[in-house]
Coordinates of C-alpha atoms in Angstrom, one line a residue:
X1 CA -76.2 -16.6 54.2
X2 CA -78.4 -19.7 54.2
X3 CA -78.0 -22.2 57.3
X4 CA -74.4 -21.3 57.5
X5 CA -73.4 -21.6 53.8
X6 CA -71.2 -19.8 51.8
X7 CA -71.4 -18.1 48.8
X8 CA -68.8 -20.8 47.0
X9 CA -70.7 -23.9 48.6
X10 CA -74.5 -21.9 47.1
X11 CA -73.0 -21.8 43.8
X12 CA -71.3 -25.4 43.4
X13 CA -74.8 -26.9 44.7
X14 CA -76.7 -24.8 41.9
X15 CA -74.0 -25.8 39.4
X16 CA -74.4 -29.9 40.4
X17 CA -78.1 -29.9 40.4
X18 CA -81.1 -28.6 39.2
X19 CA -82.6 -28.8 42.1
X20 CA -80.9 -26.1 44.0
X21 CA -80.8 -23.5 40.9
X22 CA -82.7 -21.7 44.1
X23 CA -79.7 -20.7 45.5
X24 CA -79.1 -18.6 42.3
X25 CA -82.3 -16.2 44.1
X26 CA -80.4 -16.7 47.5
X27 CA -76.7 -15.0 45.7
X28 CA -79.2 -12.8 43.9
X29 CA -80.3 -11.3 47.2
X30 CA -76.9 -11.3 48.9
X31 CA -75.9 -8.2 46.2
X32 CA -78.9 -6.0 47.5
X33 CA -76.2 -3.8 49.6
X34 CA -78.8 -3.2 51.8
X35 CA -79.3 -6.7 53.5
X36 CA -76.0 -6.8 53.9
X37 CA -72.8 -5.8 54.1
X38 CA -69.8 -5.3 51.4
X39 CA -68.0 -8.1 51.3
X40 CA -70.9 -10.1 51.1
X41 CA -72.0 -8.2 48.0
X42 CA -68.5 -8.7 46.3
X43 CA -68.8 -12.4 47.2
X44 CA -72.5 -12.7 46.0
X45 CA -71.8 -10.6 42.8
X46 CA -68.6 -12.9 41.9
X47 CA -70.4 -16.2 42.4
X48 CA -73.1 -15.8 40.5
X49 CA -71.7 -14.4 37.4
X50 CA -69.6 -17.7 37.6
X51 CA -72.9 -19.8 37.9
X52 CA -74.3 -17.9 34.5
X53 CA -71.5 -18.2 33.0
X54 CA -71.2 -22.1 33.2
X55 CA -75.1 -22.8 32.8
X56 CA -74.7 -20.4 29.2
X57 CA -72.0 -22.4 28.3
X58 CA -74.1 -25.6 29.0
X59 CA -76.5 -24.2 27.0
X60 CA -78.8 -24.6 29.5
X61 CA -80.9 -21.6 29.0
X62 CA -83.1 -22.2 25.8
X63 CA -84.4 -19.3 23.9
X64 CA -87.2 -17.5 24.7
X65 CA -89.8 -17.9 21.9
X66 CA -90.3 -21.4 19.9
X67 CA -88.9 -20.9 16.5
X68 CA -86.4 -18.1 17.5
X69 CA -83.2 -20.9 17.0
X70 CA -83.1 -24.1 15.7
X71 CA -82.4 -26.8 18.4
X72 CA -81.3 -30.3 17.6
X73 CA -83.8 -31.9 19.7
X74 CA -87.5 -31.2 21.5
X75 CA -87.2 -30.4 24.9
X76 CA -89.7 -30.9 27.4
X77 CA -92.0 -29.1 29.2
X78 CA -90.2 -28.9 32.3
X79 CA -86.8 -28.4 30.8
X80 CA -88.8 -25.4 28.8
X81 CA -89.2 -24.3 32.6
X82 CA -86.6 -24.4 34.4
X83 CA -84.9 -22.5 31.1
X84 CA -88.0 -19.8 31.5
X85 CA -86.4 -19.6 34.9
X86 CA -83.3 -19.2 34.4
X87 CA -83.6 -16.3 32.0
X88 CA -86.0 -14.7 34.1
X89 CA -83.3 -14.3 37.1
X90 CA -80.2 -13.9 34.5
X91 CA -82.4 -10.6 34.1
X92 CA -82.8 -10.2 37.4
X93 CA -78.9 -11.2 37.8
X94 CA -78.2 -8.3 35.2
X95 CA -80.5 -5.8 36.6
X96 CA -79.0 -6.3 40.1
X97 CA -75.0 -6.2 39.0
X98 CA -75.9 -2.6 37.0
X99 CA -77.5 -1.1 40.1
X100 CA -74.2 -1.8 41.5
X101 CA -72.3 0.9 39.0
X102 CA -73.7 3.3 40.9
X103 CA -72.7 2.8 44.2
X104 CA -70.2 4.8 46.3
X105 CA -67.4 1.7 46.0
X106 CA -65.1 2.0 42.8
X107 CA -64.2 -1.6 43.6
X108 CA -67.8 -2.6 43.2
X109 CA -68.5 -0.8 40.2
X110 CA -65.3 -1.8 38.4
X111 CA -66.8 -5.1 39.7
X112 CA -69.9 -4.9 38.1
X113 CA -68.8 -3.9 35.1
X114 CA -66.9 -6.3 34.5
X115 CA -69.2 -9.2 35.4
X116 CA -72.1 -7.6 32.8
X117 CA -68.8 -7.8 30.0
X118 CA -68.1 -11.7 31.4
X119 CA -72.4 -12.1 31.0
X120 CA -71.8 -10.4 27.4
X121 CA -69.5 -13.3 25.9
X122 CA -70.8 -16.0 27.3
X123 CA -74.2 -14.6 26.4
X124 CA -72.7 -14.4 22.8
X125 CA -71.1 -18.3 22.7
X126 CA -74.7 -19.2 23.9
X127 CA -76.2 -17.7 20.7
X128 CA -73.6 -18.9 18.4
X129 CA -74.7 -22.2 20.1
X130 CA -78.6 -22.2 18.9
X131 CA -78.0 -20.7 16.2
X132 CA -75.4 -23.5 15.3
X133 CA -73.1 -21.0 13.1
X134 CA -70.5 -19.4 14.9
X135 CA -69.7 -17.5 11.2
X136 CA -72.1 -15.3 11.8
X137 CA -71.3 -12.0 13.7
X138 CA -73.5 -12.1 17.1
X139 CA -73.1 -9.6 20.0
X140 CA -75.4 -10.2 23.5
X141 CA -76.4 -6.3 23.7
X142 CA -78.4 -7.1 26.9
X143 CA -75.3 -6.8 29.7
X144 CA -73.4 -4.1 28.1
X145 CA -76.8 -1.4 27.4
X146 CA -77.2 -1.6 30.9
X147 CA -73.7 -0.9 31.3
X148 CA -74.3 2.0 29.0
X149 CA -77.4 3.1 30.3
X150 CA -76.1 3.2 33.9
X151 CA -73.7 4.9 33.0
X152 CA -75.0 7.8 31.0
X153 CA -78.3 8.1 33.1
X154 CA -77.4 7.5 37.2
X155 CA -73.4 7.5 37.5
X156 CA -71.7 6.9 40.7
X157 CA -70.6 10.5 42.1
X158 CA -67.5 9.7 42.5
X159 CA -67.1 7.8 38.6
X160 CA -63.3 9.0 38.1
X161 CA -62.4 5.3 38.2
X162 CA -64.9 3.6 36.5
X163 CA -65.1 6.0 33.8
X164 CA -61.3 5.5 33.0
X165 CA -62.1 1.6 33.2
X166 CA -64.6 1.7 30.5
X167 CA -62.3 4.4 28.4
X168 CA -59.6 1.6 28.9
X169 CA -62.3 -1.1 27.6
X170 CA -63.9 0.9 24.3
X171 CA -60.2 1.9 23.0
X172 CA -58.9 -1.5 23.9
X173 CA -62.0 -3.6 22.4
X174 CA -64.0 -2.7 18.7
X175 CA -67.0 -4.7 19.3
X176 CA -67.2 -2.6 22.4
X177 CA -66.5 0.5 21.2
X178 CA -69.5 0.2 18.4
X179 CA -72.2 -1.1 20.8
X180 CA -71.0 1.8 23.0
X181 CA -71.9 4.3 20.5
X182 CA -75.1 2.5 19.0
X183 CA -76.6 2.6 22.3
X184 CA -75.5 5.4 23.7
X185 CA -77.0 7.4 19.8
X186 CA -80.4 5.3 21.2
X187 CA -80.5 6.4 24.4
X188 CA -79.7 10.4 23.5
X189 CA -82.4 10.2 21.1
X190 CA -84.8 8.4 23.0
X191 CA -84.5 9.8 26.4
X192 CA -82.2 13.0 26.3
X193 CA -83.4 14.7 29.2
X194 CA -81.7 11.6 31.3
X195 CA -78.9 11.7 29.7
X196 CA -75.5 13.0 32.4
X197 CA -73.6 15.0 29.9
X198 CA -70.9 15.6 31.5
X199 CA -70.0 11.9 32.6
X200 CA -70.6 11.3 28.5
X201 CA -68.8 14.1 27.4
X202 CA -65.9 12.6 29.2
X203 CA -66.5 9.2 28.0
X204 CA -66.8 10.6 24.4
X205 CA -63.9 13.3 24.2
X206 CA -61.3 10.2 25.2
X207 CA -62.8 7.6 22.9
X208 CA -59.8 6.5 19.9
X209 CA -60.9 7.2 16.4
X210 CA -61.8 4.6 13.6
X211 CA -58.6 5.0 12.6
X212 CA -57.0 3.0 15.8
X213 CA -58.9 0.1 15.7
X214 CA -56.9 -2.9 17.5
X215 CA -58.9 -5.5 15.7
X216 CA -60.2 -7.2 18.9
X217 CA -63.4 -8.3 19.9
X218 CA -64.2 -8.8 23.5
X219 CA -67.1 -11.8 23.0
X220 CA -64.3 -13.3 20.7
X221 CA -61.7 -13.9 22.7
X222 CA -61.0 -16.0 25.5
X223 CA -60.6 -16.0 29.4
X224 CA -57.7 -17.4 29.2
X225 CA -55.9 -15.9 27.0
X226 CA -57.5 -12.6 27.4
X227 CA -54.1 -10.2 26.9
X228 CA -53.5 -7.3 24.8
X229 CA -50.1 -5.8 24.3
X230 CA -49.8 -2.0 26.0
X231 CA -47.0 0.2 25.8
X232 CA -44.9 -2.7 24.4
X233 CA -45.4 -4.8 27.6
X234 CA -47.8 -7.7 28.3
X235 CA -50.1 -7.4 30.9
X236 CA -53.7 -8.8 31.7
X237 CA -56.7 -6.5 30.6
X238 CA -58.1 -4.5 32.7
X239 CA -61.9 -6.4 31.9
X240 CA -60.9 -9.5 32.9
X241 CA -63.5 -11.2 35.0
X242 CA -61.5 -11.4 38.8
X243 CA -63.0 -13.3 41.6
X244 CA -61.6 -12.6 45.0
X245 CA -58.7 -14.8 46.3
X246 CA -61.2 -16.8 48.8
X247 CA -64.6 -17.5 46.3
X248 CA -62.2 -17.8 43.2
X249 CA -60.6 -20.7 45.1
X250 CA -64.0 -22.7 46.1
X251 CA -65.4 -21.7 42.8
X252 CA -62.5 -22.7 40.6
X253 CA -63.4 -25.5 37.9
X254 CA -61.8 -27.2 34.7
X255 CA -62.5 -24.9 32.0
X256 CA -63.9 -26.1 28.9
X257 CA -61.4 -26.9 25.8
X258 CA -61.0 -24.0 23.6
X259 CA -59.4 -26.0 20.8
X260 CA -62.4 -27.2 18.6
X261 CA -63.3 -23.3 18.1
X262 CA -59.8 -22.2 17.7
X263 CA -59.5 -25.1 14.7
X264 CA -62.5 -23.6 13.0
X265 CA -61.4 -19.9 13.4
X266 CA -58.3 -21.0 11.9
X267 CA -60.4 -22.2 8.6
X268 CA -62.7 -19.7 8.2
X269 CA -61.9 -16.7 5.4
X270 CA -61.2 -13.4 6.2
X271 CA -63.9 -11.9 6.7
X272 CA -64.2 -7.9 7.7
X273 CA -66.6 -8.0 10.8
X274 CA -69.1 -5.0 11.8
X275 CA -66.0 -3.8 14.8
X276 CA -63.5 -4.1 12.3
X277 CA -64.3 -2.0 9.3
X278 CA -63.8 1.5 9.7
X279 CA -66.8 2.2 7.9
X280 CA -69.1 1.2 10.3
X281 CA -67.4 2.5 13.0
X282 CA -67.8 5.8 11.5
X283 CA -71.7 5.8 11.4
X284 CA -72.2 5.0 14.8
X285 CA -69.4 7.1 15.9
X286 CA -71.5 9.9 13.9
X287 CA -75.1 9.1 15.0
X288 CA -73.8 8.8 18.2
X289 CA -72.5 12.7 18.3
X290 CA -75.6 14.0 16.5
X291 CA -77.8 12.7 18.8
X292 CA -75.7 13.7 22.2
X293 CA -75.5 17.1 20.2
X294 CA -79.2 17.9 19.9
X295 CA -79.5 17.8 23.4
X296 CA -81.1 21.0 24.3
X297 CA -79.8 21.3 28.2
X298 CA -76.2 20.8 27.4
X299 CA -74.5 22.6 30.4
X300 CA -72.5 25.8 29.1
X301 CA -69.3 24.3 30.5
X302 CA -69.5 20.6 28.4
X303 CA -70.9 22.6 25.7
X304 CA -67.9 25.0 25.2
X305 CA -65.4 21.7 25.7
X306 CA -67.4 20.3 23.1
X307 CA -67.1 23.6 20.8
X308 CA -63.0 23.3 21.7
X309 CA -62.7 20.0 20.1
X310 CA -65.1 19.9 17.1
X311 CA -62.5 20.7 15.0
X312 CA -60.2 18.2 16.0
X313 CA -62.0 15.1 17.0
X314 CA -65.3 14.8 15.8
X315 CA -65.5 16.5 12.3
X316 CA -62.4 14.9 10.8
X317 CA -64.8 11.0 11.6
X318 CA -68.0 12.0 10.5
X319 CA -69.3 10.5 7.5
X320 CA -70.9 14.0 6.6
X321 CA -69.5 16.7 8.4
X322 CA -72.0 19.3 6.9
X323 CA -74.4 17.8 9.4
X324 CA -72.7 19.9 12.1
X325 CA -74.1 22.5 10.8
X326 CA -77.2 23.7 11.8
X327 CA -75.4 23.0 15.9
X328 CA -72.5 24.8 14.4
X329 CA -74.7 27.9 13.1
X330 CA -76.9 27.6 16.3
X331 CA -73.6 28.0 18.4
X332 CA -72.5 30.8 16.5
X333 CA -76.2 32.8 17.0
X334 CA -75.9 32.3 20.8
X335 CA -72.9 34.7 20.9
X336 CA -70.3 35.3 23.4
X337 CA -67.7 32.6 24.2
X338 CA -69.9 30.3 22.7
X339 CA -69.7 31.9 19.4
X340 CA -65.8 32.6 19.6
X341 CA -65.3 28.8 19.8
X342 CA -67.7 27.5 17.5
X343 CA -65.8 30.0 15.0
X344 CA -63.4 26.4 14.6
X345 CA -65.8 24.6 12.9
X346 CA -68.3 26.7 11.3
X347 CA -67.7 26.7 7.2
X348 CA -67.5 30.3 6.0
X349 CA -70.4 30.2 3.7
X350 CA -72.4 30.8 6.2
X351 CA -75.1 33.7 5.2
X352 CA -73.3 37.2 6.1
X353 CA -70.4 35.3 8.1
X354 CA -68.5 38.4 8.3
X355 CA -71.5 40.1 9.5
X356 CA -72.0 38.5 12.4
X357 CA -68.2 37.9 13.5
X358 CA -68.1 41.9 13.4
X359 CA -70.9 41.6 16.3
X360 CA -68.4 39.3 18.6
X361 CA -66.2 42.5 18.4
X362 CA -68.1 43.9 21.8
X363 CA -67.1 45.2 25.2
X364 CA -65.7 41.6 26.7
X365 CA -64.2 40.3 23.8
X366 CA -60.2 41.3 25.1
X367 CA -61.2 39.8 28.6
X368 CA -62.5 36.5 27.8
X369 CA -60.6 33.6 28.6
X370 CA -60.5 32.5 25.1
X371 CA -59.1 35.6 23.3
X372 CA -56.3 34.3 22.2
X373 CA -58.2 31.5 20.2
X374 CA -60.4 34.1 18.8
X375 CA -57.6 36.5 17.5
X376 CA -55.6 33.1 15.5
X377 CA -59.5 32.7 14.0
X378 CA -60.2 36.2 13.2
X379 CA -56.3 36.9 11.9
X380 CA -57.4 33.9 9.1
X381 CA -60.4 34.8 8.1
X382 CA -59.0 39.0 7.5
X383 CA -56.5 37.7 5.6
X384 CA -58.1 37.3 2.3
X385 CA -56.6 40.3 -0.5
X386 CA -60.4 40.1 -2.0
X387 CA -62.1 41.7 1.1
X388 CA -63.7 44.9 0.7
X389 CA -61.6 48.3 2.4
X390 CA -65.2 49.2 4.1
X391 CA -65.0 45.8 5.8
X392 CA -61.7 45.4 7.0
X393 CA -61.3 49.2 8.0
X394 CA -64.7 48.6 9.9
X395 CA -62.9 45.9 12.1
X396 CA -59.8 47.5 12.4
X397 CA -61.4 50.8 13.9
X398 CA -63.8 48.5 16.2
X399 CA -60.7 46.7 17.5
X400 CA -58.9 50.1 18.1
X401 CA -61.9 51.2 20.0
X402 CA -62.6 48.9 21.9
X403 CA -58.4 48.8 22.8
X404 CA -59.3 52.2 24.7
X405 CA -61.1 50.4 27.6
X406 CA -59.2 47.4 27.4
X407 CA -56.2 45.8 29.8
X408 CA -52.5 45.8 28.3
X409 CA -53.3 42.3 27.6
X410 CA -55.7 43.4 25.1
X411 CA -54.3 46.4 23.9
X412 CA -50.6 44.6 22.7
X413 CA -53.0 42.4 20.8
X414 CA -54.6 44.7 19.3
X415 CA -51.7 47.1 17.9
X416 CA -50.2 45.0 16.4
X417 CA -52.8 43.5 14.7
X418 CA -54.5 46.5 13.0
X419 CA -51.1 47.1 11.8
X420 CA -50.7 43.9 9.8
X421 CA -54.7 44.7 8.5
X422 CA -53.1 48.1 7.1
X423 CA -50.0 46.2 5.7
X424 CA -52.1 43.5 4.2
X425 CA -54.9 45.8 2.7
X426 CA -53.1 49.5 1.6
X427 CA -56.7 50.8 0.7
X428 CA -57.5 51.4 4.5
X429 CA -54.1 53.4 5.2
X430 CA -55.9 56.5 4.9
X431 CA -58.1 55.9 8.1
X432 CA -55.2 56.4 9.7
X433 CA -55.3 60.3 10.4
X434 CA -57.9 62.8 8.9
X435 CA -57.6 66.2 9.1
X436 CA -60.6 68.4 10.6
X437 CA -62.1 71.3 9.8
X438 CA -60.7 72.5 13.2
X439 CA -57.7 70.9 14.0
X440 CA -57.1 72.0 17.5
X441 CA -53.4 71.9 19.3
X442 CA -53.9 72.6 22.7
X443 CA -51.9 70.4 25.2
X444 CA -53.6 71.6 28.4
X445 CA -56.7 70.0 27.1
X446 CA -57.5 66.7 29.6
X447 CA -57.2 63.3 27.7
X448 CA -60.4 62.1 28.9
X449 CA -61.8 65.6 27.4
X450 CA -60.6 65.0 24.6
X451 CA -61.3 61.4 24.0
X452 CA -64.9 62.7 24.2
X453 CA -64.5 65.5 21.9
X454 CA -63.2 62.8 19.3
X455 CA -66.4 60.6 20.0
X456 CA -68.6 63.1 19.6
X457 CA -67.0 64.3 16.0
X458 CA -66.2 60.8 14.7
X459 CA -68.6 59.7 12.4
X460 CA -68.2 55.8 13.2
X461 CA -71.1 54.3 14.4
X462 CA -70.0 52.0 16.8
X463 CA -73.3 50.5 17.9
X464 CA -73.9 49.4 14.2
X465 CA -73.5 46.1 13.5
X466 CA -73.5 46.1 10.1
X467 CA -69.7 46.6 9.1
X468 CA -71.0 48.0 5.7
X469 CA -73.2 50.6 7.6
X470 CA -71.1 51.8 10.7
X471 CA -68.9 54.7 8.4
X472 CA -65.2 53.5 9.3
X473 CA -64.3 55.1 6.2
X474 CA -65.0 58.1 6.8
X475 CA -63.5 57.9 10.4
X476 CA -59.5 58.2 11.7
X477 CA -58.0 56.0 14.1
X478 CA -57.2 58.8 16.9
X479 CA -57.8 55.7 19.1
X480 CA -54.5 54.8 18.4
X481 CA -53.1 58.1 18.8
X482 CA -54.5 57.9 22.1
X483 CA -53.0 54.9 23.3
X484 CA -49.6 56.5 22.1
X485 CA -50.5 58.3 25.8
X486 CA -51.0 55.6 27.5
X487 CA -49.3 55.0 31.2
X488 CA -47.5 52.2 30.2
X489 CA -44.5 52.7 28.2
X490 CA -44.1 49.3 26.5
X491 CA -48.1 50.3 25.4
X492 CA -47.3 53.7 24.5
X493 CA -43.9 52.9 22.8
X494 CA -45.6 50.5 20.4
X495 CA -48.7 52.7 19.3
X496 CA -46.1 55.2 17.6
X497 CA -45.5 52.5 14.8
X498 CA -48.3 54.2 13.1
X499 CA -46.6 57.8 13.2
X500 CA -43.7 56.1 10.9
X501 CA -43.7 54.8 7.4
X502 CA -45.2 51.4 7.6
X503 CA -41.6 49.9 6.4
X504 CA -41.7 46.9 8.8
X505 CA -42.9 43.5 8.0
X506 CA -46.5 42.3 9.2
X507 CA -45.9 40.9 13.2
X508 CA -45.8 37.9 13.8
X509 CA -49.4 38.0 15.7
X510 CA -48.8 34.8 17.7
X511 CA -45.9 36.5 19.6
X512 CA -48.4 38.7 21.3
X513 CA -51.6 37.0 22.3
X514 CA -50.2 35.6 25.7
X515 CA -48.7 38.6 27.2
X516 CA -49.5 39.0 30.8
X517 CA -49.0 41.6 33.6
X518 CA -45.8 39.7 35.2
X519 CA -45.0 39.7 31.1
X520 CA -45.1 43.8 31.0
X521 CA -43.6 43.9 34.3
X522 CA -40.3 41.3 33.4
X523 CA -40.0 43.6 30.4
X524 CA -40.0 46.8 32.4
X525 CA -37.7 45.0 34.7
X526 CA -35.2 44.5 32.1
X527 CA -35.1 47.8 30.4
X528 CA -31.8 49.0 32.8
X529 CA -29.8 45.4 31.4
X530 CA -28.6 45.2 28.5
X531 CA -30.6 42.7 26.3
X532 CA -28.8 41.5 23.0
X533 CA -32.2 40.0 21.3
X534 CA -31.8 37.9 18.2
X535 CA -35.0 37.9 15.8
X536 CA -37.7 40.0 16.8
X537 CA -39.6 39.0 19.8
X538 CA -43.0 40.5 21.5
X539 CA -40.8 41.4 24.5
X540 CA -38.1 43.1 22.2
X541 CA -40.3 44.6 19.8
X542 CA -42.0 46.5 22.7
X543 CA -38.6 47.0 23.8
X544 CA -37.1 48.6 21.0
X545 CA -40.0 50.7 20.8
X546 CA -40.2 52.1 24.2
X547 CA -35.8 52.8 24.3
X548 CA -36.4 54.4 21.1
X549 CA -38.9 57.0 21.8
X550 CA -37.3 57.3 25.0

């Protein structure tokens, strides 16, 4: 403080007379947190946002550069000053309430926030002001990049809050919502290596589509009336500019009448602005995601959320989805998880698609956490009448082999499934037994033994990954005559499907890809009560199958 002043008394003197705008430096240096302490700093931060906001509407601060507006009369040299001045420390001003987003307080970054959006339409009504036609769409970018800069580049660790603040502000406000994604598509393309992913990701994933616009615009509408309806109930929004009970009272003035405005608003033609039409929205919504996407250190975690709703959120509002996909095809080259997901929204013309989805069939595909996603994916894309037998029976013998090594989990998925491939495509029915030269019956044989011995004479090739080249053919599925050994019953109950005339319908694959251990053991559990099961269910399928060859 200065002398024993407050923050309300600095700002009323700057207000009353030019010749203390110096105590708009004196609240400027208040907000530096570390002269001072935080309640000072919400004080400081409040009271000059209220100064700018009455010396815009003044019109006080002049444009920068002669010409840029017309004016309707010559000012003077020391008017053209003090206006220098003023924009010179609204900079400052903006510059200091953005460093404030990141601080440790989500009071003081909800704050900020909301002083830069109070800055941003008063900064707007200023330019409609020199440029004497308030018809023509204007938007002060200067407060809100910052905002967005912030933001993306240096959030607060602990931005739970704020984050859910600004989510409330872009789905609640258009005009917001399009300057959000123009400068955050800048700022990825310009400087991606700064860029916080995940704080954006987050910001991104929860942003509404085009198709929910509210048609409201935050520089349009008025502090007084600044209300939205939510969940059919009135209540203030959220970006309201708040001072604190104590400034708010020293500060508080007779605002300036709305009504001339309202009169003109109220004559003007309906006219679509830039916010409004879904159009536009789409473009920036769409350079906004290629340019977060070509960021090359994407962390695998925001990159496989991404992946999990491309499908859903951002190629349905893209004004050219096929420009997802050189990330999509990139995804799917990385393999892993990463390729499993980005099966959602790669097209399947891409060059020798089948190809390389037979080469996610490896050793951790039945373990991975998104298994399940990968079987609905891989069920659609098999279920074509026009594939080749080599192709199909080349999947369905990988699967089974890959079943041998697998957990319960993974092998009730995979029954099942080459079952429907057989049902769906006749031509591959013969892979289920071939008879050898030798055909040895010898119980006392080990199983492990003799899972070798069948390796060694099959002539699959399971380390080719060409589906056309590995021999499935000309190989048997004794892999599933193997499992009919298997310790578990429910397991070994449902691999003998393939010992009886394939009379039943094609499973119902969906019933099977969540099935757990405490899912095996309720069933095992329940095999000594007698269970009247309606249609056919994973648990009494595997039921009927184990009392049956029991």
């Amino acid at each position: 403080m200065v002398k024993g002043k407050d923050v309300a008394t600095l700002a009323n003197e700057a207000l009353a007379s030019k010749t203390s705008l110096p105590n708009i430096a004196t609240l400027l240096d208040l907000i530096d947190e570390s002269k001072t302490n935080s309640k000072n700093v919400h004080a400081a931060a409040a009271a000059v946002t209220h100064v700018y906001t009455h010396l815009l509407d003044r019109g006080d601060l002049l444009p920068r550069e002669k010409g840029s507006f017309a004016t309707s009369k010559k000012h003077t040299q020391a008017e053209l000053k003090v206006a220098a001045w003023l924009r010179d420390h609204l900079d400052l001003c903006i510059d200091k309430l953005s460093s404030l987003i990141s601080s440790d307080e989500p009071a003081l970054q909800i704050l900020s926030v909301d002083s830069l959006l109070i800055l941003c339409r008063h900064g707007t009504a200023n330019l409609h002001i020199l440029q004497k036609n308030a018809s023509e769409w204007a938007f002060e970018n200067g407060p809100f990049i910052k905002i967005v800069n912030t933001l993306a580049c240096t959030p607060p660790k602990n931005s739970h809050q704020i984050v859910n603040h600004l989510i409330s502000l872009l789905n609640t406000w258009d005009d917001l919502r399009l300057y959000f994604y123009r400068n955050l598509g800048k700022l990825a393309s310009s400087s991606p290596k700064l860029i916080d992913s995940t704080v954006v990701y987050e910001i991104l994933s929860q942003i509404h589509s085009e198709q929910d616009l509210t048609g409201l615009n935050w520089v349009s509408a008025n502090d007084s009336a600044n209300k939205t309806l939510q969940g059919g109930k009135k209540r203030k929004q959220a970006a309201q500019f708040k001072l604190n009970k104590q400034t708010k009272n020293k500060l508080n003035e007779k605002k300036q009448s709305d009504d001339e405005q309202e009169e003109e608003d109220e004559e003007e033609e309906e006219i679509i602005l830039p916010s409004q039409s879904k159009s536009v929205q789409r473009k920036a919504f769409t350079d906004c995601w290629l340019a977060f996407l070509k960021i090359r250190s994407l962390p695998q975690d925001v990159y496989k959320k991404v992946l999990l709703i491309m499908h859903k959120i951002i190629i349905p509002h893209m004004t050219q989805p096929t420009l997802l996909i050189d990330f999509l095809t990139d995804s799917y080259n990385a393999g892993g998880a990463i390729s499993l997901l980005a099966l959602n929204g790669l097209f399947t013309d891409y060059p020798d698609f089948y190809t390389k989805l037979y080469t996610l069939l490896d050793k951790q595909l039945l373990s991975v956490k998104y298994r399940s996603r990968f079987f609905r994916l891989l069920d659609l894309f098999l279920s074509s009448a026009y594939l080749p037998a080599y192709l199909v029976a080349a999947f369905a013998k990988r699967l089974s082999r890959l079943a041998l090594v697998a957990s319960p989990s993974g092998i009730v998925i995979v029954i099942p499934f080459v079952y429907n491939l057989m049902k769906r495509h006749p031509a591959i029915i013969t892979i289920i037994h071939r008879d050898e030269k030798k055909e040895k019956d010898d119980s006392s044989v080990d199983e492990q033994e003799e899972i070798r011995k069948n390796v060694k004479a099959d002539n699959f090739i399971m380390s080719e990954n060409d589906p056309s080249k590995c021999r499935a053919l000309e190989s048997s599925l004794w892999e599933l005559h193997t499992l009919s050994t298997h310790f578990l019953p429910s397991i070994s109950s449902l691999a003998t499907i393939f010992q009886e005339p394939f009379t039943k319908p094609v499973y119902d694959i969906e019933d099977f890809l969540d099935l757990s251990y405490d899912g095996f053991f309720e069933l095992e559990a329940s095999k000594a009560r007698e269970a009247a099961e309606g249609p056919e269910t994973p648990m009494a399928a595997l039921a009927a199958a184990s009392k049956s060859r029991e």
